[in-house]
Tab-separated table of C-alpha atoms in Angstrom:
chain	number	residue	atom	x	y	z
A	1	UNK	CA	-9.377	7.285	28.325
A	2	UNK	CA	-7.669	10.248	26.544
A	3	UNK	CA	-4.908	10.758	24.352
A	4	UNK	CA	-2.362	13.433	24.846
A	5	UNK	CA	-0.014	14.863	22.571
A	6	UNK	CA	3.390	17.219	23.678
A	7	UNK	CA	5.455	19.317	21.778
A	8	UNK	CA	7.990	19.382	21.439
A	9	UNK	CA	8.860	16.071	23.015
A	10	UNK	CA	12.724	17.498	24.471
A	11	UNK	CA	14.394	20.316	24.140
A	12	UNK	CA	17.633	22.308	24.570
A	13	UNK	CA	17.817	25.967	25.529
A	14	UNK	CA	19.838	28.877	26.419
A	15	UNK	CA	19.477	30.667	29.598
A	16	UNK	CA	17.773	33.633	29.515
A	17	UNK	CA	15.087	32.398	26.577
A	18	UNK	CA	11.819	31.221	27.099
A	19	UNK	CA	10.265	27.664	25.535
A	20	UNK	CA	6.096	27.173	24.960
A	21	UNK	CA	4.674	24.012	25.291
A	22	UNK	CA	1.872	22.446	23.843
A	23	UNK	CA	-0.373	19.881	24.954
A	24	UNK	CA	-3.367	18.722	22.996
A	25	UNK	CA	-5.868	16.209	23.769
A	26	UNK	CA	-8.512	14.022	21.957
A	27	UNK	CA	-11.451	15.025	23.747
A	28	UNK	CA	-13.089	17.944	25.610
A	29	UNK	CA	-11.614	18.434	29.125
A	30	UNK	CA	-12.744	20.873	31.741
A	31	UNK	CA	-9.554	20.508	33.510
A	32	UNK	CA	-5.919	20.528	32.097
A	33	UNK	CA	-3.158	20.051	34.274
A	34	UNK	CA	0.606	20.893	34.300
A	35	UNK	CA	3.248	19.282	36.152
A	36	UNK	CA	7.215	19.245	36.491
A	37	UNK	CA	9.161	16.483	37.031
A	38	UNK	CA	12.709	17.164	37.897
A	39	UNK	CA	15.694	14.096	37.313
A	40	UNK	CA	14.846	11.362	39.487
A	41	UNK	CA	11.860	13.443	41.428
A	42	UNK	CA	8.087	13.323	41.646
A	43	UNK	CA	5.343	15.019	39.893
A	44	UNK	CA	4.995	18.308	41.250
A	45	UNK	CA	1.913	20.444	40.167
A	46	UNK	CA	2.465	23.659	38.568
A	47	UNK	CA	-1.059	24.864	38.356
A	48	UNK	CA	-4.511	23.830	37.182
A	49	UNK	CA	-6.039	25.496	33.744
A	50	UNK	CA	-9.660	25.429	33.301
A	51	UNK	CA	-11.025	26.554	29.961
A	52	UNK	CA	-12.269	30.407	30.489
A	53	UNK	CA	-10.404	31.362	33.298
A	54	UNK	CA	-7.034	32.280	34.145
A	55	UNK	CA	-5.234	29.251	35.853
A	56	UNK	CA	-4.735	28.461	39.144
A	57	UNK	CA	-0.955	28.428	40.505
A	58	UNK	CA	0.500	26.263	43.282
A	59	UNK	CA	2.372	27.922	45.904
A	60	UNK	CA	6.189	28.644	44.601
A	61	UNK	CA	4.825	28.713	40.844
A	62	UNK	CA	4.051	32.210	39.638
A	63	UNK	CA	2.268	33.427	36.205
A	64	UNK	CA	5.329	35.728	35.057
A	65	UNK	CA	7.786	32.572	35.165
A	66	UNK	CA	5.074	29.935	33.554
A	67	UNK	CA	2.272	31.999	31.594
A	68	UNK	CA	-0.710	29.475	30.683
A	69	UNK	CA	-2.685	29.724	27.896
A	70	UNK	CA	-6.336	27.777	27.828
A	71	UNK	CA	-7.901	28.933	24.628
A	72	UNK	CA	-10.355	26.053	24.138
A	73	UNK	CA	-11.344	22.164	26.015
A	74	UNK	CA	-8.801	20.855	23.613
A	75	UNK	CA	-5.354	22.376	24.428
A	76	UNK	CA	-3.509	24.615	26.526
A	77	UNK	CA	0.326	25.819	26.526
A	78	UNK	CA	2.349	26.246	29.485
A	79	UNK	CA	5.302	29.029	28.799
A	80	UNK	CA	8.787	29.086	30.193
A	81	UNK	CA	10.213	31.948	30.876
A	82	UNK	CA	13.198	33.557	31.204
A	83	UNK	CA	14.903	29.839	31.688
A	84	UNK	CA	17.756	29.360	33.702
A	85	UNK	CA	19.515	25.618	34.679
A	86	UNK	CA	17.399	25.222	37.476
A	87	UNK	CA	14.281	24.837	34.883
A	88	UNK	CA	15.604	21.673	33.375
A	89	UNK	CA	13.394	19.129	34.288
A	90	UNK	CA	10.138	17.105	32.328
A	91	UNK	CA	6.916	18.991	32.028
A	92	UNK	CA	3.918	17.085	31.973
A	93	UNK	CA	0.294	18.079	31.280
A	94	UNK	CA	-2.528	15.747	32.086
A	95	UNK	CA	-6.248	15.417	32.098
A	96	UNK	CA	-8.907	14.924	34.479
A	97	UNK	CA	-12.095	12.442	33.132
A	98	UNK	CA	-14.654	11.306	34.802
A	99	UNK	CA	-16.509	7.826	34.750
A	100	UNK	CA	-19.382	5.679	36.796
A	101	UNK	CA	-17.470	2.992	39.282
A	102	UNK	CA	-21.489	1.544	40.082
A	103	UNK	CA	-23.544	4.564	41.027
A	104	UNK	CA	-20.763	6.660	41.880
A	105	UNK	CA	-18.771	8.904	39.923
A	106	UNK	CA	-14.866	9.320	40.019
A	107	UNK	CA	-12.428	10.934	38.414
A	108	UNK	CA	-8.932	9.952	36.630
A	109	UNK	CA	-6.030	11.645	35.426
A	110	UNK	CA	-4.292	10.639	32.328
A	111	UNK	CA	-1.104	12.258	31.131
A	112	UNK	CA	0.849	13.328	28.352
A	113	UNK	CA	4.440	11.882	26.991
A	114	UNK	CA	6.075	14.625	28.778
A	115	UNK	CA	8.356	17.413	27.462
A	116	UNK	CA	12.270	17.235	28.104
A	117	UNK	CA	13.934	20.873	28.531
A	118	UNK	CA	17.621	20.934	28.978
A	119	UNK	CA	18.602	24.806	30.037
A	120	UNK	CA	22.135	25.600	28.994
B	1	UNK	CA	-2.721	18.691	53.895
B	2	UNK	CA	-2.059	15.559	51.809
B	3	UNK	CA	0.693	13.674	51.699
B	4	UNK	CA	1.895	10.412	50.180
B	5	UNK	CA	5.048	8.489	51.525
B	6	UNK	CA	6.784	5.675	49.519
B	7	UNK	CA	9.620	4.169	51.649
B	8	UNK	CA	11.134	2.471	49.018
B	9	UNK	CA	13.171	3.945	46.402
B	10	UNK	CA	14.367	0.951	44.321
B	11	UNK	CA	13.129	-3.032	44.901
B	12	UNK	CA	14.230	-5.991	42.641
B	13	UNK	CA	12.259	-8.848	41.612
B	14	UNK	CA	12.888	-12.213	39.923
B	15	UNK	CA	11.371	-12.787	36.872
B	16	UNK	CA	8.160	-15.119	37.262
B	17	UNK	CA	8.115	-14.004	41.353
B	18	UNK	CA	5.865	-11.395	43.395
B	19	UNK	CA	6.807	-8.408	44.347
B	20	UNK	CA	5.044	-5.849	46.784
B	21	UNK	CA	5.378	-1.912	46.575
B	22	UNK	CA	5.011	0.092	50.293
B	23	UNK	CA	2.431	3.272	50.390
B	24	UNK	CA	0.941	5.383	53.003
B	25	UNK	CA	-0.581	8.056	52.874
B	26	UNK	CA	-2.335	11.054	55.362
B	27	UNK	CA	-5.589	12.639	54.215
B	28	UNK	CA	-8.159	15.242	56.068
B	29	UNK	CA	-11.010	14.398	52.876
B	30	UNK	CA	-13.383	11.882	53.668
B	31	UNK	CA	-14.457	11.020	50.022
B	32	UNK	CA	-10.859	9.958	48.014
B	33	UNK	CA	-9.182	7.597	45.297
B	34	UNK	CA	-5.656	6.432	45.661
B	35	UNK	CA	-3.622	5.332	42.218
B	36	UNK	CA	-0.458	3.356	41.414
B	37	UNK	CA	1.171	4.825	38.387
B	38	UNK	CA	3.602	3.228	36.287
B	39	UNK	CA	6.246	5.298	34.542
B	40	UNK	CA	8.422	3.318	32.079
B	41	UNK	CA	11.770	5.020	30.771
B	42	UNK	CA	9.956	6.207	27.568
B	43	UNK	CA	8.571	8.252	30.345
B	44	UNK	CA	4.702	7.934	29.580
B	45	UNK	CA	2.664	7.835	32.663
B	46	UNK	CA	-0.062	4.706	32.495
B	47	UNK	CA	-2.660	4.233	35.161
B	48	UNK	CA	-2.340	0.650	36.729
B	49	UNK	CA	-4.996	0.488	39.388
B	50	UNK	CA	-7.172	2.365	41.285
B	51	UNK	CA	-8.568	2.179	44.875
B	52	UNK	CA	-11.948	3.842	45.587
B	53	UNK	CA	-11.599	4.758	49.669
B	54	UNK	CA	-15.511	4.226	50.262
B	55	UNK	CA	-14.512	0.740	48.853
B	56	UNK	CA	-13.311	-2.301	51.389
B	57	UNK	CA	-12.714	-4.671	48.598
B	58	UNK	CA	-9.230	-4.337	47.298
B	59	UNK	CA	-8.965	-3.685	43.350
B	60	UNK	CA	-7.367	-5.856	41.182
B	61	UNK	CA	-6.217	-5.627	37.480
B	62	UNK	CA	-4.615	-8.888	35.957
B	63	UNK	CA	-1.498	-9.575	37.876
B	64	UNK	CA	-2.049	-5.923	39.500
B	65	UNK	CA	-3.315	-5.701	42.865
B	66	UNK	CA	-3.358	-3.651	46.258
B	67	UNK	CA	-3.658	-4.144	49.718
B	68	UNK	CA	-6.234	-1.197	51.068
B	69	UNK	CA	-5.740	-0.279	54.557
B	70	UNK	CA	-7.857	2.795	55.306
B	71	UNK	CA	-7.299	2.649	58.904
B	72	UNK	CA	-3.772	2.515	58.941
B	73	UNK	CA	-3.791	4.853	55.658
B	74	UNK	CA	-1.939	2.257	53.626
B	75	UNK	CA	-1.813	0.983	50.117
B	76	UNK	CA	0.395	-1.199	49.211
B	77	UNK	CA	0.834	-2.391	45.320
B	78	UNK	CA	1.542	-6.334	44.637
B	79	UNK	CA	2.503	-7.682	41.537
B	80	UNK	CA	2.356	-11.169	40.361
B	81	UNK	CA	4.288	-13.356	38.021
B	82	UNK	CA	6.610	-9.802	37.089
B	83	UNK	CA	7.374	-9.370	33.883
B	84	UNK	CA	10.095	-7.839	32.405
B	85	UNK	CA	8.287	-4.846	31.224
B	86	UNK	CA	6.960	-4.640	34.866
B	87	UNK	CA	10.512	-2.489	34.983
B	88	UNK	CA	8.985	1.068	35.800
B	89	UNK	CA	9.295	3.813	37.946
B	90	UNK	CA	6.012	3.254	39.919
B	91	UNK	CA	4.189	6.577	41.731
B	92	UNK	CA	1.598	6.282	44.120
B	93	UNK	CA	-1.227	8.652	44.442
B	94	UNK	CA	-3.775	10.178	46.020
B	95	UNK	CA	-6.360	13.071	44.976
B	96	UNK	CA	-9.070	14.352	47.079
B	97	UNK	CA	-11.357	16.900	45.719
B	98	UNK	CA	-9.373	17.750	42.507
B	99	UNK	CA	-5.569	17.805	42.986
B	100	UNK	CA	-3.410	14.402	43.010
B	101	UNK	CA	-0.724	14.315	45.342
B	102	UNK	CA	2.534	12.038	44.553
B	103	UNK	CA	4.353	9.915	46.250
B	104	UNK	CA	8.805	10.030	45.751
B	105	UNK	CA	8.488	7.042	43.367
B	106	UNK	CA	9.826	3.579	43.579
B	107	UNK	CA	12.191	2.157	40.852
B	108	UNK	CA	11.531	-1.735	39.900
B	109	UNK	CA	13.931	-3.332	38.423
B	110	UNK	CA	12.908	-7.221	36.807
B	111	UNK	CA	15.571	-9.639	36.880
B	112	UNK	CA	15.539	-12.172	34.540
């Protein structure tokens, strides 16, 4: 398993600023990920950050509104910018390990404690 | 494309009683794993059980388990003897070759 950390846990913002997030994990990962979670919604994936490479974006998520930063297997920040109300919502960043079921390999996610932002 | 339905949005439950959470899914990969997550109002996100698709045997975890349909793309969550801390927003998932799809959620509320 992993252990992720978030800060900050919840904030409060005024429109037109911009809010970085941290996420820091326990152990190496290849894989970060960053989600949204808007009120009473599902996880929806923001984009994928691998360490050394600029990170991949979902369609309707562009760099310019959430800059990622993967400077090493141990952290990443997702930025966001130029907030408006719309933007309130939880972000969550998770982790992708991998483990033996038998002979065959699988993969798991495991999240973080999320990241409140209330835009004003 | 993937997709993952949960036709529930809220269930009850007795305390002590069994209780069984709806899933389906659609997939084009032939090689997946499908996940119940449990999200508690503290938010947190905790694995409860996963489903290898290769696998016919349904998984079980404690008082945790599922009922795999691969041929009708369904996977259904059943909980026994619920608990009060059983109360959770619970996600179903599945993930192909890297990305996990989620399903709307389904609210369980324990009654005691």
């Amino acid at each position: 398993s992993a252990v992720i950390s978030q800060k900050p846990s919840r904030d409060i913002c005024q429109r037109g600023t911009s809010l970085t997030i941290q996420c820091q994990v326990d152990s190496q990962v290849t894989m970060m990920f960053w989600y949204r979670q808007q009120p009473g919604q599902s996880l929806t994936l923001i984009a994928t950050a691998n360490q050394g490479s600029e990170a991949t974006y979902e369609s309707g998520f562009v760099i310019d509104k959430f800059p990622i930063s993967r400077p090493n297997l141990t952290f990443s920040t997702l930025t966001v910018s130029n907030m408006s109300p719309e933007d309130s919502s939880i972000y969550l960043c998770s982790v992708e390990l991998g483990g033996l079921a038998g002979s065959r390999s699988y993969n798991e996610q495991f999240f973080g404690p999320g990241t409140r932002l209330t835009v004003l | 494309a993937q997709t993952v339905t949960q036709s529930q949005p809220e269930m009850s439950v007795q305390e002590a009683e069994t209780v069984t959470l709806s899933c389906t899914y659609d997939t084009s990969e032939s090689d997946y794993y499908l996940f119940w997550y449990k999200q508690p109002p503290s938010r947190q996100m905790i694995l409860v059980i996963r489903q290898e698709a290769y696998k016919q045997q349904n998984a079980t975890e404690n008082r945790f388990s599922v009922n795999f349909q691969k041929a009708a793309k369904s996977f259904s969550l059943k909980i026994s003897d619920s608990q009060l801390g059983d109360a959770a927003m619970y996600f179903c998932a599945s993930s192909g070759t890297y990305k996990y799809i989620f399903g709307t959620g389904t609210r369980l509320k324990v009654l005691a």
